[in-house]
Amino acid sequence: GAVVSQHPSWVICKSGTSVKIECRSLDFQATTMFWYRQFPKQSLMLMATSNEGSKATYEQGVEKDKFLINHASLTLSTLTVTSAHPEDSSFYICSASTPGAGYTFGSGTRLTVV
Amino acid sequence: GQQVMQIPQYQHVQEGEDFTTYCNSSTTLSNIQWYKQRPGGHPVFLIQLVKSGEVKKQKRLTFQFGEAKKNSSLHITATQTTDVGTYFCAGGAQKLVFGQGTRLTINP
């Protein structure tokens, strides 16, 4: 089946630094990928829709300058958390639509900002 | 915007008991999807329902889509410890909106 590879699986960074998270579709092309954020014991909140070759579409309340999304190819989308602060600590997950099989999610990235 | 409500938030059962989670949307859905997320893991696609009144089964799991395409349910018969996790419904045409999830814990 379809596989979405997400790296890193966890990262600890200092406050004020930036962190890049990669999401790759391994055996299919994904013109659109989605980035979610999940706090402990809560649901997935859509942050933005990543579109290959064009600007990402951000959900209301999500700062586009803080969460930079780049979708440079049909198999790679990246999310960069810029100038990270402790309140940005969360579980970030990407997904891509796979026809007939719903959305395939990456394994997630647990970000801790200290 | 579209909202997807899911109840209950938590459910604890004895192994062997049945379990049901319910999902309601504020708007008519083109389809509804169900996902399972194990503790510490990521959501895994279970099924997609498209037709009004549709019922699908996967072994001990039964999924229903309401006639009005605004509600759905997931029923697990005779739960096993491997069923532990959080079950999410999700709907939406261009982008998925997730319900709050139902966290299922099981007493062996």
JSON list of C-alpha atoms in Angstrom, two decimals:
[
{"chain": "A", "resi": 1, "resn": "GLY", "atom": "CA", "xyz": [0.00, 0.00, 0.00]},
{"chain": "A", "resi": 2, "resn": "ALA", "atom": "CA", "xyz": [0.84, 3.67, -0.12]},
{"chain": "A", "resi": 3, "resn": "VAL", "atom": "CA", "xyz": [3.53, 4.84, 2.26]},
{"chain": "A", "resi": 4, "resn": "VAL", "atom": "CA", "xyz": [4.21, 8.33, 3.53]},
{"chain": "A", "resi": 5, "resn": "SER", "atom": "CA", "xyz": [7.58, 8.73, 5.16]},
{"chain": "A", "resi": 6, "resn": "GLN", "atom": "CA", "xyz": [8.01, 11.50, 7.70]},
{"chain": "A", "resi": 7, "resn": "HIS", "atom": "CA", "xyz": [11.26, 12.62, 9.29]},
{"chain": "A", "resi": 8, "resn": "PRO", "atom": "CA", "xyz": [12.42, 13.20, 11.89]},
{"chain": "A", "resi": 9, "resn": "SER", "atom": "CA", "xyz": [10.21, 11.17, 14.20]},
{"chain": "A", "resi": 10, "resn": "TRP", "atom": "CA", "xyz": [11.20, 13.33, 17.13]},
{"chain": "A", "resi": 11, "resn": "VAL", "atom": "CA", "xyz": [13.26, 16.43, 17.65]},
{"chain": "A", "resi": 12, "resn": "ILE", "atom": "CA", "xyz": [14.29, 18.59, 20.57]},
{"chain": "A", "resi": 13, "resn": "CYS", "atom": "CA", "xyz": [15.35, 22.12, 19.80]},
{"chain": "A", "resi": 14, "resn": "LYS", "atom": "CA", "xyz": [16.20, 25.27, 21.65]},
{"chain": "A", "resi": 15, "resn": "SER", "atom": "CA", "xyz": [13.78, 28.15, 21.79]},
{"chain": "A", "resi": 16, "resn": "GLY", "atom": "CA", "xyz": [14.35, 30.55, 18.92]},
{"chain": "A", "resi": 17, "resn": "THR", "atom": "CA", "xyz": [15.71, 28.00, 16.48]},
{"chain": "A", "resi": 18, "resn": "SER", "atom": "CA", "xyz": [13.99, 26.59, 13.41]},
{"chain": "A", "resi": 19, "resn": "VAL", "atom": "CA", "xyz": [13.07, 22.98, 12.72]},
{"chain": "A", "resi": 20, "resn": "LYS", "atom": "CA", "xyz": [12.34, 21.39, 9.37]},
{"chain": "A", "resi": 21, "resn": "ILE", "atom": "CA", "xyz": [10.07, 18.37, 9.03]},
{"chain": "A", "resi": 22, "resn": "GLU", "atom": "CA", "xyz": [10.00, 16.36, 5.82]},
{"chain": "A", "resi": 23, "resn": "CYS", "atom": "CA", "xyz": [7.17, 14.33, 4.41]},
{"chain": "A", "resi": 24, "resn": "ARG", "atom": "CA", "xyz": [7.69, 12.07, 1.39]},
{"chain": "A", "resi": 25, "resn": "SER", "atom": "CA", "xyz": [5.29, 9.93, -0.58]},
{"chain": "A", "resi": 26, "resn": "LEU", "atom": "CA", "xyz": [7.36, 6.85, -1.34]},
{"chain": "A", "resi": 27, "resn": "ASP", "atom": "CA", "xyz": [5.44, 4.99, -4.02]},
{"chain": "A", "resi": 28, "resn": "PHE", "atom": "CA", "xyz": [2.98, 7.50, -5.35]},
{"chain": "A", "resi": 29, "resn": "GLN", "atom": "CA", "xyz": [2.81, 11.12, -6.36]},
{"chain": "A", "resi": 30, "resn": "ALA", "atom": "CA", "xyz": [1.05, 13.54, -4.08]},
{"chain": "A", "resi": 31, "resn": "THR", "atom": "CA", "xyz": [0.13, 16.88, -5.61]},
{"chain": "A", "resi": 32, "resn": "THR", "atom": "CA", "xyz": [-1.48, 17.77, -2.32]},
{"chain": "A", "resi": 33, "resn": "MET", "atom": "CA", "xyz": [-0.35, 17.02, 1.19]},
{"chain": "A", "resi": 34, "resn": "PHE", "atom": "CA", "xyz": [-1.84, 18.05, 4.47]},
{"chain": "A", "resi": 35, "resn": "TRP", "atom": "CA", "xyz": [-0.17, 19.10, 7.70]},
{"chain": "A", "resi": 36, "resn": "TYR", "atom": "CA", "xyz": [-1.83, 18.47, 11.03]},
{"chain": "A", "resi": 37, "resn": "ARG", "atom": "CA", "xyz": [-0.99, 19.29, 14.59]},
{"chain": "A", "resi": 38, "resn": "GLN", "atom": "CA", "xyz": [-2.08, 17.14, 17.49]},
{"chain": "A", "resi": 39, "resn": "PHE", "atom": "CA", "xyz": [-1.85, 17.99, 21.18]},
{"chain": "A", "resi": 40, "resn": "PRO", "atom": "CA", "xyz": [-1.83, 15.15, 23.73]},
{"chain": "A", "resi": 41, "resn": "LYS", "atom": "CA", "xyz": [-5.14, 13.31, 23.90]},
{"chain": "A", "resi": 42, "resn": "GLN", "atom": "CA", "xyz": [-6.71, 15.65, 21.39]},
{"chain": "A", "resi": 43, "resn": "SER", "atom": "CA", "xyz": [-7.83, 15.42, 17.82]},
{"chain": "A", "resi": 44, "resn": "LEU", "atom": "CA", "xyz": [-5.92, 16.33, 14.69]},
{"chain": "A", "resi": 45, "resn": "MET", "atom": "CA", "xyz": [-6.16, 19.96, 13.71]},
{"chain": "A", "resi": 46, "resn": "LEU", "atom": "CA", "xyz": [-5.50, 20.78, 10.10]},
{"chain": "A", "resi": 47, "resn": "MET", "atom": "CA", "xyz": [-2.85, 23.47, 9.82]},
{"chain": "A", "resi": 48, "resn": "ALA", "atom": "CA", "xyz": [-2.40, 23.82, 6.10]},
{"chain": "A", "resi": 49, "resn": "THR", "atom": "CA", "xyz": [-2.76, 22.23, 2.71]},
{"chain": "A", "resi": 50, "resn": "SER", "atom": "CA", "xyz": [0.46, 21.91, 0.79]},
{"chain": "A", "resi": 51, "resn": "ASN", "atom": "CA", "xyz": [0.15, 22.22, -2.99]},
{"chain": "A", "resi": 52, "resn": "GLU", "atom": "CA", "xyz": [2.91, 21.11, -5.31]},
{"chain": "A", "resi": 53, "resn": "GLY", "atom": "CA", "xyz": [4.28, 24.05, -7.26]},
{"chain": "A", "resi": 54, "resn": "SER", "atom": "CA", "xyz": [2.15, 26.69, -5.59]},
{"chain": "A", "resi": 55, "resn": "LYS", "atom": "CA", "xyz": [1.59, 28.37, -2.26]},
{"chain": "A", "resi": 56, "resn": "ALA", "atom": "CA", "xyz": [0.20, 26.47, 0.66]},
{"chain": "A", "resi": 57, "resn": "THR", "atom": "CA", "xyz": [-3.28, 27.17, 1.93]},
{"chain": "A", "resi": 58, "resn": "TYR", "atom": "CA", "xyz": [-3.34, 27.87, 5.64]},
{"chain": "A", "resi": 59, "resn": "GLU", "atom": "CA", "xyz": [-6.22, 27.34, 8.01]},
{"chain": "A", "resi": 60, "resn": "GLN", "atom": "CA", "xyz": [-7.59, 30.24, 9.96]},
{"chain": "A", "resi": 61, "resn": "GLY", "atom": "CA", "xyz": [-5.41, 31.12, 12.91]},
{"chain": "A", "resi": 62, "resn": "VAL", "atom": "CA", "xyz": [-2.26, 29.43, 11.59]},
{"chain": "A", "resi": 63, "resn": "GLU", "atom": "CA", "xyz": [0.63, 31.84, 11.08]},
{"chain": "A", "resi": 64, "resn": "LYS", "atom": "CA", "xyz": [2.05, 31.30, 7.62]},
{"chain": "A", "resi": 65, "resn": "ASP", "atom": "CA", "xyz": [5.27, 33.10, 8.48]},
{"chain": "A", "resi": 66, "resn": "LYS", "atom": "CA", "xyz": [5.85, 30.82, 11.41]},
{"chain": "A", "resi": 67, "resn": "PHE", "atom": "CA", "xyz": [4.94, 27.54, 9.77]},
{"chain": "A", "resi": 68, "resn": "LEU", "atom": "CA", "xyz": [6.61, 27.64, 6.37]},
{"chain": "A", "resi": 69, "resn": "ILE", "atom": "CA", "xyz": [5.47, 25.00, 3.93]},
{"chain": "A", "resi": 70, "resn": "ASN", "atom": "CA", "xyz": [7.24, 24.07, 0.74]},
{"chain": "A", "resi": 71, "resn": "HIS", "atom": "CA", "xyz": [6.04, 21.48, -1.75]},
{"chain": "A", "resi": 72, "resn": "ALA", "atom": "CA", "xyz": [8.77, 21.53, -4.35]},
{"chain": "A", "resi": 73, "resn": "SER", "atom": "CA", "xyz": [8.12, 18.16, -5.94]},
{"chain": "A", "resi": 74, "resn": "LEU", "atom": "CA", "xyz": [5.33, 15.62, -6.34]},
{"chain": "A", "resi": 75, "resn": "THR", "atom": "CA", "xyz": [6.79, 13.48, -3.58]},
{"chain": "A", "resi": 76, "resn": "LEU", "atom": "CA", "xyz": [8.11, 15.93, -1.01]},
{"chain": "A", "resi": 77, "resn": "SER", "atom": "CA", "xyz": [6.53, 18.50, 1.28]},
{"chain": "A", "resi": 78, "resn": "THR", "atom": "CA", "xyz": [8.34, 20.22, 4.12]},
{"chain": "A", "resi": 79, "resn": "LEU", "atom": "CA", "xyz": [7.12, 22.10, 7.16]},
{"chain": "A", "resi": 80, "resn": "THR", "atom": "CA", "xyz": [9.53, 24.47, 8.85]},
{"chain": "A", "resi": 81, "resn": "VAL", "atom": "CA", "xyz": [8.69, 25.75, 12.29]},
{"chain": "A", "resi": 82, "resn": "THR", "atom": "CA", "xyz": [10.54, 29.05, 12.50]},
{"chain": "A", "resi": 83, "resn": "SER", "atom": "CA", "xyz": [11.71, 30.67, 15.71]},
{"chain": "A", "resi": 84, "resn": "ALA", "atom": "CA", "xyz": [10.22, 27.85, 17.71]},
{"chain": "A", "resi": 85, "resn": "HIS", "atom": "CA", "xyz": [8.91, 28.45, 21.21]},
{"chain": "A", "resi": 86, "resn": "PRO", "atom": "CA", "xyz": [7.80, 26.01, 23.91]},
{"chain": "A", "resi": 87, "resn": "GLU", "atom": "CA", "xyz": [4.15, 26.52, 22.95]},
{"chain": "A", "resi": 88, "resn": "ASP", "atom": "CA", "xyz": [5.00, 25.08, 19.52]},
{"chain": "A", "resi": 89, "resn": "SER", "atom": "CA", "xyz": [5.81, 21.75, 21.15]},
{"chain": "A", "resi": 90, "resn": "SER", "atom": "CA", "xyz": [3.38, 19.27, 19.68]},
{"chain": "A", "resi": 91, "resn": "PHE", "atom": "CA", "xyz": [2.95, 16.25, 17.43]},
{"chain": "A", "resi": 92, "resn": "TYR", "atom": "CA", "xyz": [3.03, 17.23, 13.77]},
{"chain": "A", "resi": 93, "resn": "ILE", "atom": "CA", "xyz": [1.70, 14.79, 11.17]},
{"chain": "A", "resi": 94, "resn": "CYS", "atom": "CA", "xyz": [1.50, 14.97, 7.41]},
{"chain": "A", "resi": 95, "resn": "SER", "atom": "CA", "xyz": [-0.85, 13.07, 5.16]},
{"chain": "A", "resi": 96, "resn": "ALA", "atom": "CA", "xyz": [-1.63, 12.56, 1.52]},
{"chain": "A", "resi": 97, "resn": "SER", "atom": "CA", "xyz": [-4.72, 11.35, -0.24]},
{"chain": "A", "resi": 98, "resn": "THR", "atom": "CA", "xyz": [-4.48, 7.89, -1.74]},
{"chain": "A", "resi": 99, "resn": "PRO", "atom": "CA", "xyz": [-7.34, 7.05, -4.12]},
{"chain": "A", "resi": 100, "resn": "GLY", "atom": "CA", "xyz": [-9.66, 4.46, -2.67]},
{"chain": "A", "resi": 101, "resn": "ALA", "atom": "CA", "xyz": [-7.66, 4.21, 0.51]},
{"chain": "A", "resi": 102, "resn": "GLY", "atom": "CA", "xyz": [-8.43, 7.40, 2.34]},
{"chain": "A", "resi": 103, "resn": "TYR", "atom": "CA", "xyz": [-5.54, 9.44, 3.58]},
{"chain": "A", "resi": 104, "resn": "THR", "atom": "CA", "xyz": [-2.19, 7.91, 4.37]},
{"chain": "A", "resi": 105, "resn": "PHE", "atom": "CA", "xyz": [-0.43, 9.51, 7.29]},
{"chain": "A", "resi": 106, "resn": "GLY", "atom": "CA", "xyz": [3.22, 9.84, 8.04]},
{"chain": "A", "resi": 107, "resn": "SER", "atom": "CA", "xyz": [4.46, 8.48, 11.35]},
{"chain": "A", "resi": 108, "resn": "GLY", "atom": "CA", "xyz": [4.50, 11.96, 12.85]},
{"chain": "A", "resi": 109, "resn": "THR", "atom": "CA", "xyz": [7.13, 14.21, 14.39]},
{"chain": "A", "resi": 110, "resn": "ARG", "atom": "CA", "xyz": [7.16, 14.92, 18.08]},
{"chain": "A", "resi": 111, "resn": "LEU", "atom": "CA", "xyz": [8.63, 18.39, 18.54]},
{"chain": "A", "resi": 112, "resn": "THR", "atom": "CA", "xyz": [9.83, 19.55, 21.92]},
{"chain": "A", "resi": 113, "resn": "VAL", "atom": "CA", "xyz": [11.07, 23.10, 22.27]},
{"chain": "A", "resi": 114, "resn": "VAL", "atom": "CA", "xyz": [13.13, 23.80, 25.36]},
{"chain": "B", "resi": 1, "resn": "GLY", "atom": "CA", "xyz": [-17.24, 26.04, 8.93]},
{"chain": "B", "resi": 2, "resn": "GLN", "atom": "CA", "xyz": [-17.87, 22.35, 8.92]},
{"chain": "B", "resi": 3, "resn": "GLN", "atom": "CA", "xyz": [-17.80, 20.66, 12.30]},
{"chain": "B", "resi": 4, "resn": "VAL", "atom": "CA", "xyz": [-17.63, 16.98, 13.08]},
{"chain": "B", "resi": 5, "resn": "MET", "atom": "CA", "xyz": [-18.69, 15.95, 16.56]},
{"chain": "B", "resi": 6, "resn": "GLN", "atom": "CA", "xyz": [-17.85, 12.57, 17.99]},
{"chain": "B", "resi": 7, "resn": "ILE", "atom": "CA", "xyz": [-19.07, 10.84, 21.15]},
{"chain": "B", "resi": 8, "resn": "PRO", "atom": "CA", "xyz": [-18.23, 9.50, 23.59]},
{"chain": "B", "resi": 9, "resn": "GLN", "atom": "CA", "xyz": [-14.85, 11.02, 24.27]},
{"chain": "B", "resi": 10, "resn": "TYR", "atom": "CA", "xyz": [-13.76, 8.03, 26.31]},
{"chain": "B", "resi": 11, "resn": "GLN", "atom": "CA", "xyz": [-15.00, 4.47, 26.63]},
{"chain": "B", "resi": 12, "resn": "HIS", "atom": "CA", "xyz": [-13.70, 1.78, 28.92]},
{"chain": "B", "resi": 13, "resn": "VAL", "atom": "CA", "xyz": [-14.97, -1.75, 28.46]},
{"chain": "B", "resi": 14, "resn": "GLN", "atom": "CA", "xyz": [-14.26, -5.24, 29.63]},
{"chain": "B", "resi": 15, "resn": "GLU", "atom": "CA", "xyz": [-12.66, -7.46, 27.04]},
{"chain": "B", "resi": 16, "resn": "GLY", "atom": "CA", "xyz": [-15.40, -9.18, 25.13]},
{"chain": "B", "resi": 17, "resn": "GLU", "atom": "CA", "xyz": [-17.92, -6.36, 25.48]},
{"chain": "B", "resi": 18, "resn": "ASP", "atom": "CA", "xyz": [-19.13, -4.38, 22.50]},
{"chain": "B", "resi": 19, "resn": "PHE", "atom": "CA", "xyz": [-18.14, -0.79, 21.73]},
{"chain": "B", "resi": 20, "resn": "THR", "atom": "CA", "xyz": [-19.76, 1.94, 19.66]},
{"chain": "B", "resi": 21, "resn": "THR", "atom": "CA", "xyz": [-18.65, 5.44, 18.73]},
{"chain": "B", "resi": 22, "resn": "TYR", "atom": "CA", "xyz": [-20.89, 7.98, 17.03]},
{"chain": "B", "resi": 23, "resn": "CYS", "atom": "CA", "xyz": [-20.09, 10.79, 14.66]},
{"chain": "B", "resi": 24, "resn": "ASN", "atom": "CA", "xyz": [-22.26, 13.75, 13.65]},
{"chain": "B", "resi": 25, "resn": "SER", "atom": "CA", "xyz": [-21.57, 16.44, 11.12]},
{"chain": "B", "resi": 26, "resn": "SER", "atom": "CA", "xyz": [-23.03, 19.92, 10.97]},
{"chain": "B", "resi": 27, "resn": "THR", "atom": "CA", "xyz": [-23.29, 19.58, 7.20]},
{"chain": "B", "resi": 28, "resn": "THR", "atom": "CA", "xyz": [-23.99, 16.83, 4.70]},
{"chain": "B", "resi": 29, "resn": "LEU", "atom": "CA", "xyz": [-20.86, 14.87, 3.93]},
{"chain": "B", "resi": 30, "resn": "SER", "atom": "CA", "xyz": [-19.79, 13.57, 0.55]},
{"chain": "B", "resi": 31, "resn": "ASN", "atom": "CA", "xyz": [-18.08, 10.74, 2.36]},
{"chain": "B", "resi": 32, "resn": "ILE", "atom": "CA", "xyz": [-16.92, 9.80, 5.82]},
{"chain": "B", "resi": 33, "resn": "GLN", "atom": "CA", "xyz": [-13.73, 8.07, 6.80]},
{"chain": "B", "resi": 34, "resn": "TRP", "atom": "CA", "xyz": [-12.70, 6.26, 9.94]},
{"chain": "B", "resi": 35, "resn": "TYR", "atom": "CA", "xyz": [-9.22, 6.06, 11.37]},
{"chain": "B", "resi": 36, "resn": "LYS", "atom": "CA", "xyz": [-7.59, 4.28, 14.29]},
{"chain": "B", "resi": 37, "resn": "GLN", "atom": "CA", "xyz": [-4.68, 5.73, 16.20]},
{"chain": "B", "resi": 38, "resn": "ARG", "atom": "CA", "xyz": [-2.82, 3.53, 18.64]},
{"chain": "B", "resi": 39, "resn": "PRO", "atom": "CA", "xyz": [-1.18, 5.21, 21.63]},
{"chain": "B", "resi": 40, "resn": "GLY", "atom": "CA", "xyz": [1.99, 6.90, 20.44]},
{"chain": "B", "resi": 41, "resn": "GLY", "atom": "CA", "xyz": [1.20, 6.13, 16.82]},
{"chain": "B", "resi": 42, "resn": "HIS", "atom": "CA", "xyz": [-0.28, 7.85, 13.82]},
{"chain": "B", "resi": 43, "resn": "PRO", "atom": "CA", "xyz": [-3.78, 7.54, 12.35]},
{"chain": "B", "resi": 44, "resn": "VAL", "atom": "CA", "xyz": [-4.35, 4.53, 10.17]},
{"chain": "B", "resi": 45, "resn": "PHE", "atom": "CA", "xyz": [-7.13, 4.47, 7.60]},
{"chain": "B", "resi": 46, "resn": "LEU", "atom": "CA", "xyz": [-9.86, 1.93, 8.32]},
{"chain": "B", "resi": 47, "resn": "ILE", "atom": "CA", "xyz": [-12.62, 2.59, 5.84]},
{"chain": "B", "resi": 48, "resn": "GLN", "atom": "CA", "xyz": [-14.46, 5.11, 3.71]},
{"chain": "B", "resi": 49, "resn": "LEU", "atom": "CA", "xyz": [-18.25, 5.28, 3.37]},
{"chain": "B", "resi": 50, "resn": "VAL", "atom": "CA", "xyz": [-19.78, 7.12, 0.46]},
{"chain": "B", "resi": 51, "resn": "LYS", "atom": "CA", "xyz": [-23.38, 6.09, -0.06]},
{"chain": "B", "resi": 52, "resn": "SER", "atom": "CA", "xyz": [-26.39, 7.11, 1.99]},
{"chain": "B", "resi": 53, "resn": "GLY", "atom": "CA", "xyz": [-27.33, 4.32, 4.41]},
{"chain": "B", "resi": 54, "resn": "GLU", "atom": "CA", "xyz": [-24.20, 2.37, 3.59]},
{"chain": "B", "resi": 55, "resn": "VAL", "atom": "CA", "xyz": [-23.08, -0.38, 5.94]},
{"chain": "B", "resi": 56, "resn": "LYS", "atom": "CA", "xyz": [-19.67, -2.00, 5.72]},
{"chain": "B", "resi": 57, "resn": "LYS", "atom": "CA", "xyz": [-18.09, -4.71, 7.81]},
{"chain": "B", "resi": 58, "resn": "GLN", "atom": "CA", "xyz": [-14.50, -5.56, 8.55]},
{"chain": "B", "resi": 59, "resn": "LYS", "atom": "CA", "xyz": [-14.43, -8.69, 10.71]},
{"chain": "B", "resi": 60, "resn": "ARG", "atom": "CA", "xyz": [-15.72, -7.49, 14.09]},
{"chain": "B", "resi": 61, "resn": "LEU", "atom": "CA", "xyz": [-16.05, -3.85, 12.98]},
{"chain": "B", "resi": 62, "resn": "THR", "atom": "CA", "xyz": [-19.28, -2.52, 11.50]},
{"chain": "B", "resi": 63, "resn": "PHE", "atom": "CA", "xyz": [-19.44, 0.94, 9.96]},
{"chain": "B", "resi": 64, "resn": "GLN", "atom": "CA", "xyz": [-22.64, 2.78, 9.10]},
{"chain": "B", "resi": 65, "resn": "PHE", "atom": "CA", "xyz": [-23.34, 5.97, 7.19]},
{"chain": "B", "resi": 66, "resn": "GLY", "atom": "CA", "xyz": [-26.64, 7.65, 7.94]},
{"chain": "B", "resi": 67, "resn": "GLU", "atom": "CA", "xyz": [-29.39, 8.14, 5.40]},
{"chain": "B", "resi": 68, "resn": "ALA", "atom": "CA", "xyz": [-28.92, 11.91, 5.53]},
{"chain": "B", "resi": 69, "resn": "LYS", "atom": "CA", "xyz": [-25.15, 11.51, 5.22]},
{"chain": "B", "resi": 70, "resn": "LYS", "atom": "CA", "xyz": [-24.63, 13.60, 8.33]},
{"chain": "B", "resi": 71, "resn": "ASN", "atom": "CA", "xyz": [-23.92, 10.89, 10.85]},
{"chain": "B", "resi": 72, "resn": "SER", "atom": "CA", "xyz": [-21.98, 7.69, 11.12]},
{"chain": "B", "resi": 73, "resn": "SER", "atom": "CA", "xyz": [-21.12, 5.01, 13.63]},
{"chain": "B", "resi": 74, "resn": "LEU", "atom": "CA", "xyz": [-18.46, 2.42, 14.26]},
{"chain": "B", "resi": 75, "resn": "HIS", "atom": "CA", "xyz": [-19.40, -0.68, 16.23]},
{"chain": "B", "resi": 76, "resn": "ILE", "atom": "CA", "xyz": [-16.92, -3.25, 17.47]},
{"chain": "B", "resi": 77, "resn": "THR", "atom": "CA", "xyz": [-18.29, -6.63, 18.53]},
{"chain": "B", "resi": 78, "resn": "ALA", "atom": "CA", "xyz": [-16.58, -8.56, 21.31]},
{"chain": "B", "resi": 79, "resn": "THR", "atom": "CA", "xyz": [-13.65, -6.23, 21.83]},
{"chain": "B", "resi": 80, "resn": "GLN", "atom": "CA", "xyz": [-10.13, -7.54, 22.13]},
{"chain": "B", "resi": 81, "resn": "THR", "atom": "CA", "xyz": [-7.10, -5.90, 23.73]},
{"chain": "B", "resi": 82, "resn": "THR", "atom": "CA", "xyz": [-5.75, -5.19, 20.26]},
{"chain": "B", "resi": 83, "resn": "ASP", "atom": "CA", "xyz": [-8.69, -2.83, 19.69]},
{"chain": "B", "resi": 84, "resn": "VAL", "atom": "CA", "xyz": [-7.25, -0.34, 22.17]},
{"chain": "B", "resi": 85, "resn": "GLY", "atom": "CA", "xyz": [-6.69, 3.09, 20.66]},
{"chain": "B", "resi": 86, "resn": "THR", "atom": "CA", "xyz": [-8.48, 6.24, 19.60]},
{"chain": "B", "resi": 87, "resn": "TYR", "atom": "CA", "xyz": [-11.01, 6.02, 16.81]},
{"chain": "B", "resi": 88, "resn": "PHE", "atom": "CA", "xyz": [-11.56, 9.11, 14.68]},
{"chain": "B", "resi": 89, "resn": "CYS", "atom": "CA", "xyz": [-14.19, 9.85, 12.12]},
{"chain": "B", "resi": 90, "resn": "ALA", "atom": "CA", "xyz": [-13.34, 12.41, 9.47]},
{"chain": "B", "resi": 91, "resn": "GLY", "atom": "CA", "xyz": [-15.28, 14.04, 6.68]},
{"chain": "B", "resi": 92, "resn": "GLY", "atom": "CA", "xyz": [-14.87, 16.62, 4.00]},
{"chain": "B", "resi": 93, "resn": "ALA", "atom": "CA", "xyz": [-14.47, 16.90, 0.27]},
{"chain": "B", "resi": 94, "resn": "GLN", "atom": "CA", "xyz": [-11.29, 18.90, -0.26]},
{"chain": "B", "resi": 95, "resn": "LYS", "atom": "CA", "xyz": [-9.80, 18.50, 3.19]},
{"chain": "B", "resi": 96, "resn": "LEU", "atom": "CA", "xyz": [-10.57, 16.24, 6.12]},
{"chain": "B", "resi": 97, "resn": "VAL", "atom": "CA", "xyz": [-12.15, 17.58, 9.27]},
{"chain": "B", "resi": 98, "resn": "PHE", "atom": "CA", "xyz": [-11.63, 15.18, 12.16]},
{"chain": "B", "resi": 99, "resn": "GLY", "atom": "CA", "xyz": [-13.95, 14.45, 15.02]},
{"chain": "B", "resi": 100, "resn": "GLN", "atom": "CA", "xyz": [-12.57, 14.67, 18.53]},
{"chain": "B", "resi": 101, "resn": "GLY", "atom": "CA", "xyz": [-12.03, 10.94, 18.65]},
{"chain": "B", "resi": 102, "resn": "THR", "atom": "CA", "xyz": [-13.16, 8.25, 21.05]},
{"chain": "B", "resi": 103, "resn": "ARG", "atom": "CA", "xyz": [-10.43, 6.75, 23.20]},
{"chain": "B", "resi": 104, "resn": "LEU", "atom": "CA", "xyz": [-11.11, 3.08, 23.83]},
{"chain": "B", "resi": 105, "resn": "THR", "atom": "CA", "xyz": [-9.47, 1.30, 26.73]},
{"chain": "B", "resi": 106, "resn": "ILE", "atom": "CA", "xyz": [-10.06, -2.34, 27.55]},
{"chain": "B", "resi": 107, "resn": "ASN", "atom": "CA", "xyz": [-9.83, -4.25, 30.77]},
{"chain": "B", "resi": 108, "resn": "PRO", "atom": "CA", "xyz": [-8.46, -7.71, 29.94]}
]
